Short mmCIF file of C-alpha atoms in Angstrom, two decimals:
data_model
loop_
_atom_site.label_atom_id
_atom_site.label_comp_id
_atom_site.label_asym_id
_atom_site.label_seq_id
_atom_site.Cartn_x
_atom_site.Cartn_y
_atom_site.Cartn_z
CA MET A 205 8.73 7.94 21.82
CA ALA A 206 11.25 10.84 21.38
CA LEU A 207 13.09 11.10 18.46
CA GLU A 208 15.38 13.77 17.26
CA ARG A 209 13.64 14.12 13.90
CA ILE A 210 10.08 13.67 12.88
CA ARG A 211 9.58 10.97 10.25
CA THR A 212 6.10 10.25 8.86
CA ARG A 213 5.06 7.72 6.05
CA PHE A 214 2.25 7.31 3.59
CA ALA A 215 1.76 3.61 2.99
CA PRO A 216 -0.71 2.86 0.51
CA SER A 217 -1.85 -0.52 -0.98
CA PRO A 218 -1.59 -0.53 -4.88
CA THR A 219 -5.31 -1.53 -5.27
CA GLY A 220 -6.59 1.02 -7.64
CA TYR A 221 -7.77 4.52 -7.51
CA MET A 222 -6.63 7.22 -4.82
CA HIS A 223 -9.82 7.62 -2.59
CA VAL A 224 -10.41 10.97 -0.76
CA GLY A 225 -9.52 9.60 2.66
CA ASN A 226 -6.35 7.97 1.60
CA LEU A 227 -5.14 11.28 -0.02
CA ARG A 228 -6.16 12.99 3.18
CA THR A 229 -3.85 10.62 5.36
CA ALA A 230 -0.92 11.26 2.88
CA LEU A 231 -1.62 15.16 3.32
CA TYR A 232 -1.68 14.95 6.98
CA ALA A 233 1.51 12.98 7.25
CA PHE A 234 3.27 15.21 4.81
CA LEU A 235 2.24 18.45 6.58
CA THR A 236 3.34 16.99 10.00
CA ALA A 237 6.75 16.12 8.61
CA ARG A 238 7.01 19.49 6.69
CA ARG A 239 6.04 21.65 9.70
CA ASN A 240 8.69 19.98 11.83
CA ASN A 241 11.37 19.94 9.21
CA GLY A 242 11.05 16.08 9.20
CA ASP A 243 11.05 13.38 6.63
CA PHE A 244 8.08 12.21 4.62
CA LEU A 245 8.36 8.71 3.41
CA LEU A 246 6.46 6.73 0.62
CA ARG A 247 6.12 2.95 1.30
CA ILE A 248 4.22 0.59 -0.95
CA GLU A 249 2.17 -2.09 1.15
CA ASP A 250 1.74 -4.93 -1.37
CA THR A 251 1.70 -7.76 0.98
CA ASP A 252 -1.67 -8.88 -0.16
CA GLN A 253 -0.90 -9.70 -3.80
CA THR A 254 -4.29 -10.79 -4.74
CA ARG A 255 -5.70 -7.37 -4.39
CA GLN A 256 -3.05 -5.72 -6.39
CA VAL A 257 -4.25 -3.72 -9.56
CA GLU A 258 -2.04 -3.12 -12.59
CA GLY A 259 -1.04 0.48 -12.79
CA ALA A 260 -2.07 1.32 -9.10
CA VAL A 261 1.43 2.15 -8.19
CA GLU A 262 1.52 4.72 -10.95
CA ILE A 263 -1.57 6.32 -9.71
CA ILE A 264 -0.07 6.67 -6.20
CA TYR A 265 3.08 8.33 -7.78
CA ASN A 266 1.09 10.56 -9.97
CA THR A 267 -1.32 11.72 -7.53
CA LEU A 268 1.25 12.71 -4.91
CA THR A 269 3.43 14.43 -7.63
CA GLU A 270 0.23 16.45 -9.01
CA THR A 271 -0.70 17.46 -5.48
CA LYS A 272 2.91 18.31 -4.57
CA LEU A 273 3.16 16.01 -1.76
CA PHE A 274 6.79 15.16 -2.57
CA TRP A 275 8.46 12.26 -0.61
CA ASP A 276 12.00 12.19 0.85
CA GLU A 277 12.45 8.51 0.49
CA GLY A 278 10.60 5.83 -1.30
CA PRO A 279 10.70 3.09 -3.81
CA ASP A 280 11.71 5.23 -6.73
CA ILE A 281 14.32 7.41 -4.97
CA GLY A 282 15.51 5.00 -2.41
CA GLY A 283 16.89 6.05 1.09
CA PRO A 284 18.73 4.65 3.97
CA TYR A 285 15.84 2.32 5.27
CA GLY A 286 14.68 0.71 1.90
CA PRO A 287 13.66 -1.36 0.42
CA TYR A 288 10.33 0.69 0.43
CA VAL A 289 8.23 -1.94 -1.20
CA GLN A 290 6.99 -4.54 1.22
CA SER A 291 7.25 -7.56 -1.23
CA GLU A 292 10.92 -6.71 -1.46
CA ARG A 293 11.37 -7.02 2.38
CA LYS A 294 10.20 -10.55 2.62
CA ASP A 295 13.29 -11.86 4.32
CA ILE A 296 13.15 -9.11 6.86
CA TYR A 297 9.69 -10.15 8.10
CA LYS A 298 10.44 -13.81 8.39
CA LYS A 299 13.38 -12.94 10.56
CA TYR A 300 11.34 -10.98 12.90
CA ALA A 301 8.48 -13.34 12.90
CA GLU A 302 10.89 -16.17 13.99
CA MET A 303 12.31 -13.96 16.57
CA LEU A 304 8.86 -13.66 18.10
CA VAL A 305 8.41 -17.48 18.15
CA GLU A 306 11.78 -17.67 19.91
CA LYS A 307 10.44 -15.06 22.41
CA GLY A 308 7.34 -17.15 22.99
CA ALA A 309 5.06 -14.26 21.63
CA ALA A 310 4.23 -16.03 18.42
CA TYR A 311 3.76 -19.70 17.23
CA TYR A 312 3.75 -21.93 14.27
CA CYS A 313 0.14 -22.84 13.07
CA PHE A 314 -0.38 -25.70 10.69
CA CYS A 315 -4.10 -25.57 10.39
CA THR A 316 -5.44 -26.22 6.86
CA LYS A 317 -7.81 -23.67 5.23
CA GLU A 318 -10.48 -26.46 5.31
CA ARG A 319 -10.21 -26.70 9.15
CA LEU A 320 -10.41 -23.21 9.77
CA GLU A 321 -13.50 -22.91 7.58
CA GLU A 322 -14.96 -25.77 9.58
CA VAL A 323 -14.06 -24.06 12.87
CA ASN A 324 -15.82 -20.71 11.84
CA ARG A 325 -18.78 -22.73 10.54
CA ILE A 326 -19.35 -24.61 14.01
CA LYS A 327 -18.80 -21.30 15.81
CA GLN A 328 -21.29 -19.48 13.75
CA LEU A 329 -23.83 -22.35 14.22
CA SER A 330 -23.31 -21.97 17.95
CA GLY A 331 -23.65 -18.38 18.01
CA GLN A 332 -20.04 -17.54 18.69
CA ILE A 333 -17.84 -14.97 17.13
CA PRO A 334 -15.85 -16.54 14.19
CA GLY A 335 -12.04 -16.68 14.75
CA TYR A 336 -9.28 -19.01 15.41
CA ASP A 337 -9.63 -21.55 18.14
CA ASN A 338 -5.87 -21.55 19.11
CA HIS A 339 -5.56 -25.26 18.00
CA CYS A 340 -1.71 -25.03 17.49
CA ARG A 341 -0.85 -22.76 20.21
CA ASN A 342 0.29 -25.36 22.66
CA LEU A 343 2.03 -27.80 20.26
CA SER A 344 5.22 -29.40 21.77
CA LYS A 345 8.63 -28.47 20.22
CA GLU A 346 8.81 -32.09 18.95
CA GLU A 347 5.29 -31.84 17.25
CA ILE A 348 6.26 -28.64 15.62
CA GLN A 349 9.68 -29.82 14.49
CA ALA A 350 8.35 -33.04 13.10
CA LYS A 351 5.67 -30.96 11.18
CA LEU A 352 8.36 -28.72 9.82
CA ASP A 353 10.50 -31.61 8.97
CA ALA A 354 7.78 -32.99 6.98
CA GLY A 355 7.32 -29.85 5.01
CA GLU A 356 3.96 -29.12 6.21
CA PRO A 357 2.78 -25.57 5.29
CA TYR A 358 2.46 -23.18 8.21
CA VAL A 359 1.59 -19.66 9.16
CA ILE A 360 3.10 -17.73 12.18
CA ARG A 361 0.51 -16.40 14.75
CA GLN A 362 0.71 -13.88 17.41
CA ARG A 363 0.35 -15.19 20.91
CA ILE A 364 -2.16 -12.86 22.51
CA PRO A 365 -2.14 -12.99 26.45
CA ASP A 366 -5.08 -14.88 27.74
CA GLU A 367 -5.79 -12.42 30.53
CA GLY A 368 -5.25 -8.67 31.29
CA GLN A 369 -5.77 -5.53 29.29
CA THR A 370 -3.76 -3.61 26.61
CA TYR A 371 -4.27 0.00 26.05
CA PHE A 372 -2.86 2.56 23.64
CA ASP A 373 -2.81 6.23 23.51
CA ASP A 374 -3.99 8.13 20.35
CA LEU A 375 -3.52 12.01 19.73
CA VAL A 376 -7.04 12.08 18.40
CA TYR A 377 -9.05 9.54 20.29
CA GLY A 378 -7.15 9.52 23.60
CA ARG A 379 -6.60 6.28 25.58
CA ILE A 380 -8.28 3.11 24.43
CA THR A 381 -8.23 -0.02 26.60
CA VAL A 382 -9.39 -3.44 25.34
CA ASP A 383 -9.58 -6.88 27.24
CA ASN A 384 -6.97 -9.24 25.76
CA SER A 385 -9.65 -11.99 25.81
CA THR A 386 -11.36 -10.07 22.91
CA LEU A 387 -8.26 -10.29 20.67
CA ASP A 388 -7.49 -13.22 18.24
CA ASP A 389 -4.28 -14.90 17.63
CA GLN A 390 -3.76 -12.96 14.33
CA VAL A 391 -1.66 -14.33 11.53
CA LEU A 392 1.73 -12.59 11.26
CA LEU A 393 3.32 -14.51 8.55
CA LYS A 394 1.44 -16.34 5.78
CA ALA A 395 1.91 -19.62 4.27
CA ASP A 396 3.56 -18.09 1.25
CA GLY A 397 6.16 -16.34 3.41
CA MET A 398 4.56 -12.85 2.92
CA PRO A 399 3.70 -10.94 6.10
CA THR A 400 0.05 -9.59 6.88
CA TYR A 401 -0.28 -5.92 7.06
CA ASN A 402 -0.78 -5.91 10.71
CA PHE A 403 2.75 -7.41 11.05
CA ALA A 404 4.50 -5.64 8.29
CA ASN A 405 3.67 -2.18 9.25
CA VAL A 406 4.85 -2.63 12.74
CA VAL A 407 8.29 -3.99 11.56
CA ASP A 408 8.48 -1.34 8.93
CA ASP A 409 7.53 1.58 11.09
CA HIS A 410 9.97 0.62 13.79
CA LEU A 411 12.78 -0.12 11.46
CA MET A 412 12.10 3.25 9.42
CA LEU A 413 12.05 5.27 12.54
CA ILE A 414 8.43 6.50 11.89
CA ASN A 415 6.89 8.69 14.57
CA PRO A 416 4.26 9.59 14.54
CA VAL A 417 2.24 6.88 12.87
CA ILE A 418 -0.50 8.67 10.97
CA ARG A 419 -3.27 6.42 9.58
CA GLY A 420 -6.96 5.91 9.18
CA ALA A 421 -9.26 5.19 12.07
CA GLU A 422 -10.14 1.77 10.64
CA TYR A 423 -6.94 0.62 12.29
CA LEU A 424 -8.04 1.65 15.84
CA SER A 425 -9.08 -1.97 16.69
CA SER A 426 -5.77 -3.37 15.56
CA ALA A 427 -3.73 -0.95 17.47
CA PRO A 428 -3.70 -3.08 20.69
CA LYS A 429 -2.17 -5.93 18.79
CA TYR A 430 0.32 -3.80 17.41
CA ASN A 431 1.40 -2.49 20.90
CA LEU A 432 1.76 -6.02 22.11
CA LEU A 433 4.19 -6.72 19.24
CA TYR A 434 6.17 -3.57 20.12
CA GLN A 435 6.39 -4.82 23.60
CA ALA A 436 7.25 -8.31 22.48
CA PHE A 437 10.39 -6.95 20.62
CA GLY A 438 11.20 -4.42 23.33
CA TRP A 439 10.79 -1.66 20.98
CA GLU A 440 9.50 1.84 21.91
CA ILE A 441 5.84 2.39 20.84
CA PRO A 442 5.43 5.44 18.49
CA ASP A 443 2.72 8.25 18.84
CA TYR A 444 -0.42 7.37 17.05
CA VAL A 445 -2.66 9.62 15.03
CA HIS A 446 -5.77 7.94 13.82
CA CYS A 447 -7.71 10.09 11.34
CA PRO A 448 -11.62 9.83 11.52
CA PRO A 449 -13.47 8.38 8.54
CA VAL A 450 -14.59 10.43 5.52
CA MET A 451 -18.30 9.86 5.11
CA ARG A 452 -20.78 10.45 2.30
CA ASP A 453 -23.45 11.16 4.94
CA ALA A 454 -24.10 10.31 8.60
CA GLN A 455 -24.33 6.53 7.97
CA HIS A 456 -22.38 5.79 4.86
CA LYS A 457 -18.63 6.02 4.25
CA LEU A 458 -17.42 7.19 0.84
CA SER A 459 -17.10 4.42 -1.41
CA LYS A 460 -16.02 4.08 -5.06
CA ARG A 461 -18.43 1.19 -5.41
CA HIS A 462 -21.23 3.50 -4.54
CA GLY A 463 -20.32 6.01 -7.03
CA ASP A 464 -18.32 8.43 -4.75
CA ALA A 465 -15.67 10.28 -6.47
CA SER A 466 -12.04 9.46 -6.12
CA TYR A 467 -9.28 12.01 -6.40
CA GLU A 468 -8.74 11.35 -10.15
CA ASP A 469 -12.61 11.54 -10.61
CA LEU A 470 -12.82 14.89 -9.23
CA VAL A 471 -9.86 16.21 -11.35
CA ALA A 472 -11.69 14.70 -14.46
CA MET A 473 -14.95 16.59 -13.49
CA GLY A 474 -12.91 19.87 -13.45
CA TYR A 475 -11.91 20.47 -9.90
CA LEU A 476 -8.65 22.21 -9.56
CA LYS A 477 -5.80 20.03 -7.59
CA GLU A 478 -5.17 22.99 -5.34
CA ALA A 479 -8.89 23.29 -4.29
CA ILE A 480 -9.22 19.58 -3.87
CA LEU A 481 -6.20 19.45 -1.42
CA ASN A 482 -7.36 22.52 0.57
CA TYR A 483 -10.90 21.10 0.94
CA ILE A 484 -9.50 17.67 1.98
CA ALA A 485 -7.27 19.36 4.55
CA LEU A 486 -10.36 20.67 6.25
CA LEU A 487 -12.15 17.41 6.29
CA GLY A 488 -11.81 16.68 10.08
CA TRP A 489 -9.09 19.28 10.77
CA SER A 490 -9.77 22.75 11.99
CA PRO A 491 -7.19 25.72 11.96
CA LYS A 492 -7.06 28.05 14.79
CA SER A 493 -8.52 30.74 12.84
CA GLU A 494 -11.44 31.55 10.45
CA GLN A 495 -9.34 31.12 7.47
CA GLU A 496 -10.50 28.35 4.98
CA LYS A 497 -8.47 28.97 1.85
CA PHE A 498 -4.84 27.80 2.29
CA THR A 499 -1.86 27.16 -0.13
CA LEU A 500 0.05 23.93 0.70
CA GLU A 501 2.85 26.18 2.01
CA GLU A 502 0.37 27.81 4.51
CA LEU A 503 -0.93 24.47 5.52
CA ALA A 504 2.63 23.19 6.28
CA GLN A 505 3.08 26.27 8.52
CA VAL A 506 -0.17 25.95 10.65
CA PHE A 507 -1.17 22.31 10.37
CA ASP A 508 -1.30 20.59 13.77
CA PRO A 509 -2.47 17.05 14.13
CA ALA A 510 -3.79 17.93 17.61
CA ASN A 511 -6.63 19.76 15.92
CA ILE A 512 -7.90 16.82 14.19
CA SER A 513 -11.61 16.00 15.25
CA LYS A 514 -12.64 12.48 16.29
CA SER A 515 -15.95 12.98 14.68
CA PRO A 516 -16.42 11.57 11.16
CA ALA A 517 -15.92 14.06 8.46
CA ILE A 518 -18.79 14.56 5.84
CA PHE A 519 -17.72 15.20 2.24
CA ASP A 520 -19.82 18.01 0.92
CA ILE A 521 -19.43 18.38 -2.76
CA GLU A 522 -21.16 21.85 -2.62
CA LYS A 523 -18.46 23.16 -0.34
CA LEU A 524 -15.74 21.76 -2.51
CA LYS A 525 -17.59 23.37 -5.41
CA PHE A 526 -17.78 26.77 -3.79
CA LEU A 527 -14.02 26.63 -2.78
CA ASN A 528 -13.06 25.42 -6.27
CA GLY A 529 -14.96 28.51 -7.84
CA GLU A 530 -12.76 30.83 -5.62
CA TYR A 531 -9.51 29.29 -6.79
CA ILE A 532 -10.96 29.40 -10.35
CA ARG A 533 -11.56 33.19 -10.26
CA GLU A 534 -8.06 33.80 -8.87
CA LEU A 535 -6.45 32.09 -11.94
CA SER A 536 -4.91 34.42 -14.57
CA ALA A 537 -6.68 34.65 -17.84
CA GLU A 538 -3.97 32.47 -19.40
CA ASP A 539 -4.08 29.67 -16.81
CA PHE A 540 -7.96 29.68 -16.86
CA LYS A 541 -7.89 29.27 -20.53
CA GLU A 542 -5.32 26.64 -20.50
CA LYS A 543 -7.28 24.61 -18.00
CA ALA A 544 -10.73 25.45 -19.47
CA MET A 545 -10.11 24.63 -23.21
CA PRO A 546 -10.16 20.83 -22.99
CA PHE A 547 -13.73 21.11 -21.39
CA ILE A 548 -14.77 23.75 -23.80
CA LYS A 549 -13.62 21.79 -26.75
CA LYS A 550 -15.72 18.99 -25.79
CA GLY A 551 -18.82 21.35 -26.37
CA VAL A 552 -17.34 23.53 -29.19
CA LYS A 553 -15.87 21.77 -32.21
CA GLY A 554 -16.04 24.88 -34.43
CA GLU A 555 -14.62 28.38 -34.17
CA CYS A 556 -15.48 31.34 -32.03
CA ASP A 557 -13.84 33.96 -29.78
CA PHE A 558 -12.38 31.60 -27.42
CA ASP A 559 -10.52 34.41 -25.45
CA LEU A 560 -13.52 36.36 -24.93
CA LEU A 561 -15.50 33.22 -24.20
CA CYS A 562 -13.05 32.23 -21.43
CA SER A 563 -13.07 35.78 -19.99
CA VAL A 564 -16.86 35.45 -19.68
CA LEU A 565 -16.84 31.87 -18.20
CA GLN A 566 -14.31 32.45 -15.78
CA LYS A 567 -16.49 35.02 -13.86
CA ARG A 568 -19.33 32.29 -13.44
CA CYS A 569 -17.44 28.99 -13.47
CA ASP A 570 -17.21 26.81 -10.28
CA VAL A 571 -16.28 23.59 -11.84
CA LEU A 572 -14.57 23.24 -15.20
CA GLY A 573 -16.54 20.18 -16.07
CA ASP A 574 -19.65 22.28 -16.28
CA LEU A 575 -18.28 24.29 -19.22
CA THR A 576 -19.03 21.64 -21.75
CA GLU A 577 -22.78 21.80 -21.16
CA GLN A 578 -22.77 25.79 -20.84
CA VAL A 579 -21.14 26.20 -24.40
CA ASP A 580 -22.88 23.40 -26.28
CA PHE A 581 -25.24 25.89 -28.15
CA ILE A 582 -22.39 27.70 -29.90
CA ASP A 583 -21.82 24.98 -32.66
CA GLU A 584 -25.43 24.15 -33.08
CA MET A 585 -28.73 25.80 -32.10
CA PRO A 586 -30.67 23.52 -29.73
CA GLU A 587 -34.37 22.96 -30.19
CA TYR A 588 -36.52 25.05 -27.81
CA GLU A 589 -40.13 26.06 -27.17
CA ILE A 590 -41.18 29.69 -27.78
CA ASP A 591 -42.49 29.74 -24.20
CA LEU A 592 -38.76 30.29 -23.39
CA TYR A 593 -39.19 33.84 -24.44
CA THR A 594 -41.73 34.39 -21.64
CA ASN A 595 -39.81 35.90 -18.55
CA LYS A 596 -41.87 37.73 -15.82
CA LYS A 597 -38.84 39.49 -14.43
CA MET A 598 -37.75 40.90 -18.10
CA LYS A 599 -41.38 41.46 -18.93
CA THR A 600 -41.04 39.42 -22.21
CA ASN A 601 -43.29 37.23 -24.06
CA PRO A 602 -43.18 35.76 -27.56
CA GLU A 603 -45.03 38.57 -28.98
CA ASN A 604 -42.86 41.52 -27.76
CA SER A 605 -39.71 39.30 -28.20
CA LYS A 606 -40.41 39.03 -31.94
CA GLU A 607 -41.01 42.85 -32.03
CA MET A 608 -37.69 43.34 -30.04
CA LEU A 609 -35.73 41.04 -32.42
CA GLY A 610 -37.16 42.92 -35.37
CA HIS A 611 -35.48 46.10 -34.04
CA ILE A 612 -32.35 44.36 -33.10
CA LEU A 613 -31.69 42.71 -36.55
CA PRO A 614 -30.98 45.85 -38.59
CA VAL A 615 -28.81 47.08 -35.75
CA LEU A 616 -26.74 44.17 -35.76
CA GLU A 617 -26.44 43.98 -39.45
CA GLY A 618 -25.22 47.55 -39.35
CA ILE A 619 -22.33 46.91 -37.27
CA GLU A 620 -19.07 46.77 -39.39
CA GLU A 621 -16.50 46.15 -36.67
CA TRP A 622 -17.83 43.32 -34.86
CA THR A 623 -16.53 43.88 -31.22
CA MET A 624 -18.27 43.52 -27.80
CA ASP A 625 -17.97 47.33 -27.29
CA ASN A 626 -19.63 48.09 -30.57
CA ILE A 627 -22.38 45.48 -30.16
CA HIS A 628 -23.07 46.93 -26.64
CA ASN A 629 -23.14 50.62 -27.73
CA LYS A 630 -25.38 50.11 -30.60
CA LEU A 631 -27.89 47.97 -28.54
CA PHE A 632 -28.00 50.31 -25.78
CA GLU A 633 -28.55 53.24 -28.40
CA LEU A 634 -31.66 51.16 -29.43
CA ILE A 635 -32.84 50.60 -25.89
CA GLY A 636 -32.66 54.32 -25.54
CA GLN A 637 -34.61 55.06 -28.72
CA LEU A 638 -37.16 52.53 -27.74
CA GLY A 639 -37.57 53.87 -24.18
CA VAL A 640 -37.66 50.24 -22.68
CA LYS A 641 -35.90 48.36 -19.97
CA ASN A 642 -32.68 46.68 -21.07
CA GLY A 643 -34.15 43.26 -20.35
CA LEU A 644 -36.92 43.65 -22.91
CA VAL A 645 -34.22 43.74 -25.75
CA LEU A 646 -31.35 41.80 -24.36
CA TYR A 647 -33.23 38.72 -23.02
CA PRO A 648 -34.80 38.04 -26.38
CA LEU A 649 -31.37 38.21 -27.97
CA ARG A 650 -29.96 35.82 -25.42
CA VAL A 651 -32.67 33.33 -26.12
CA ALA A 652 -32.53 33.71 -29.85
CA VAL A 653 -28.65 33.11 -30.08
CA SER A 654 -28.57 30.23 -27.41
CA GLY A 655 -31.94 28.61 -27.07
CA LYS A 656 -31.30 28.79 -23.38
CA GLN A 657 -32.74 30.94 -20.44
CA PHE A 658 -29.54 30.72 -18.66
CA THR A 659 -26.16 31.26 -20.41
CA PRO A 660 -22.55 32.16 -19.26
CA GLY A 661 -23.01 35.66 -20.61
CA GLY A 662 -25.73 37.96 -21.81
CA GLY A 663 -26.95 38.47 -25.32
CA VAL A 664 -24.08 41.09 -26.18
CA GLU A 665 -21.38 38.77 -24.93
CA LEU A 666 -22.84 35.92 -26.71
CA ALA A 667 -23.02 37.74 -30.06
CA ALA A 668 -19.50 38.76 -29.71
CA ILE A 669 -18.27 35.35 -28.93
CA MET A 670 -20.11 33.67 -31.86
CA GLY A 671 -19.42 36.30 -34.57
CA LYS A 672 -21.58 38.43 -36.70
CA GLU A 673 -22.56 35.89 -39.33
CA LYS A 674 -23.79 33.23 -36.85
CA THR A 675 -25.60 35.77 -34.63
CA ILE A 676 -27.47 37.38 -37.44
CA ALA A 677 -28.46 33.96 -38.87
CA ARG A 678 -29.86 32.83 -35.42
CA VAL A 679 -31.81 36.13 -35.12
CA LYS A 680 -33.44 35.71 -38.35
CA ALA A 681 -34.22 32.13 -37.57
CA ALA A 682 -35.83 33.33 -34.24
CA ILE A 683 -37.98 35.83 -35.83
CA GLU A 684 -39.28 33.14 -38.23
CA LYS A 685 -39.88 30.76 -35.32
CA LEU A 686 -41.86 33.50 -33.60
CA ALA A 687 -43.95 34.38 -36.76
#
């Protein structure tokens, strides 16, 4: 299908959180449009009213806005092909469904829910695949009119050819051919007048001039039916790009139900929006270079859907964590502090040198959410065993740690201007006087002021961060603990 202008769409259902696969589809559609100076549309597919979640539309808007996937047409800003909410297009679908009935490509079905359930029950008992039995497919015009006149509720079903094959071409998966006998006469228009997704998306994509159609691979099995609808209307078939699923592992898809993180969860955990989007772009797509770190603008220049892999993409949280750390270390000191403080404040309610603390943390932080636990010793000294002073690499044990802290205490007490440089210089003077390795002095100080083996900074940095009074009080308490 050749159009003068590329037009892509992201068409989510307002059913709750924004999962990773959904955001990736939005990103790929956005990048395809931007690279080709085309249009990116937002369409809300709310045909299944029973699955709607309050506030879900706002989540969609907020997520796309936060990740800077700005749309050119949509429910909030309008456009020449609106409305962009499917529930507001009800009359449009009814018109096109009835058009298919007139063409003989669809028919009225008056089967009750109870009859359909009984048909499926009998099929299951006999080992057949559940599905509609085409009961209303060949009703006469008179029978149909009588039922309509009597006000009997109905749906409109697609009339699938009994014989032959239908194929479709996909940029990722190639040509896929299916036997028409394996396809069921799906519902196009429900009894309440609302369309099914499988009908509405075809009508909307055509009327909104969408090409290519970019969506998840879960719709591959429905694509033959879509093509039959396009053919029945006499419409050109768009190019298809079906994106492979995002998996937790080789066997399991990502699932919120099973604890897998949504976009909102990842942000709440302390992953930067830019890092999330960068990582998601690489889930199933490869650039033609070794580059892995991309800005959104860079992605828009190089993204090509032809480089999407048909293999499922495995979501590796450790890779995201590494990439996130790279982004964090590139932040300015001011930006890092702004992003880090909400997490730091969860662990530090009192006062300390937050500027110095952030400077120390930024060098070692991969996920902002880890900061809360890393700084939780600053307010209150945790309980710890004296075995913590034993460190083979530093050659420390409780006995020599007590001795070193005894040397450290008067040095710290004698520092008048409490700065990291002064603390560093005085402690290294002590190390020189004692003629010992750095770790023999600095490791006991680290444990004494933090109660931890691993901290975001060393003893000098921690002392400077916490202040003179608190540091000296903790060193004294440590000496007593080791007595």
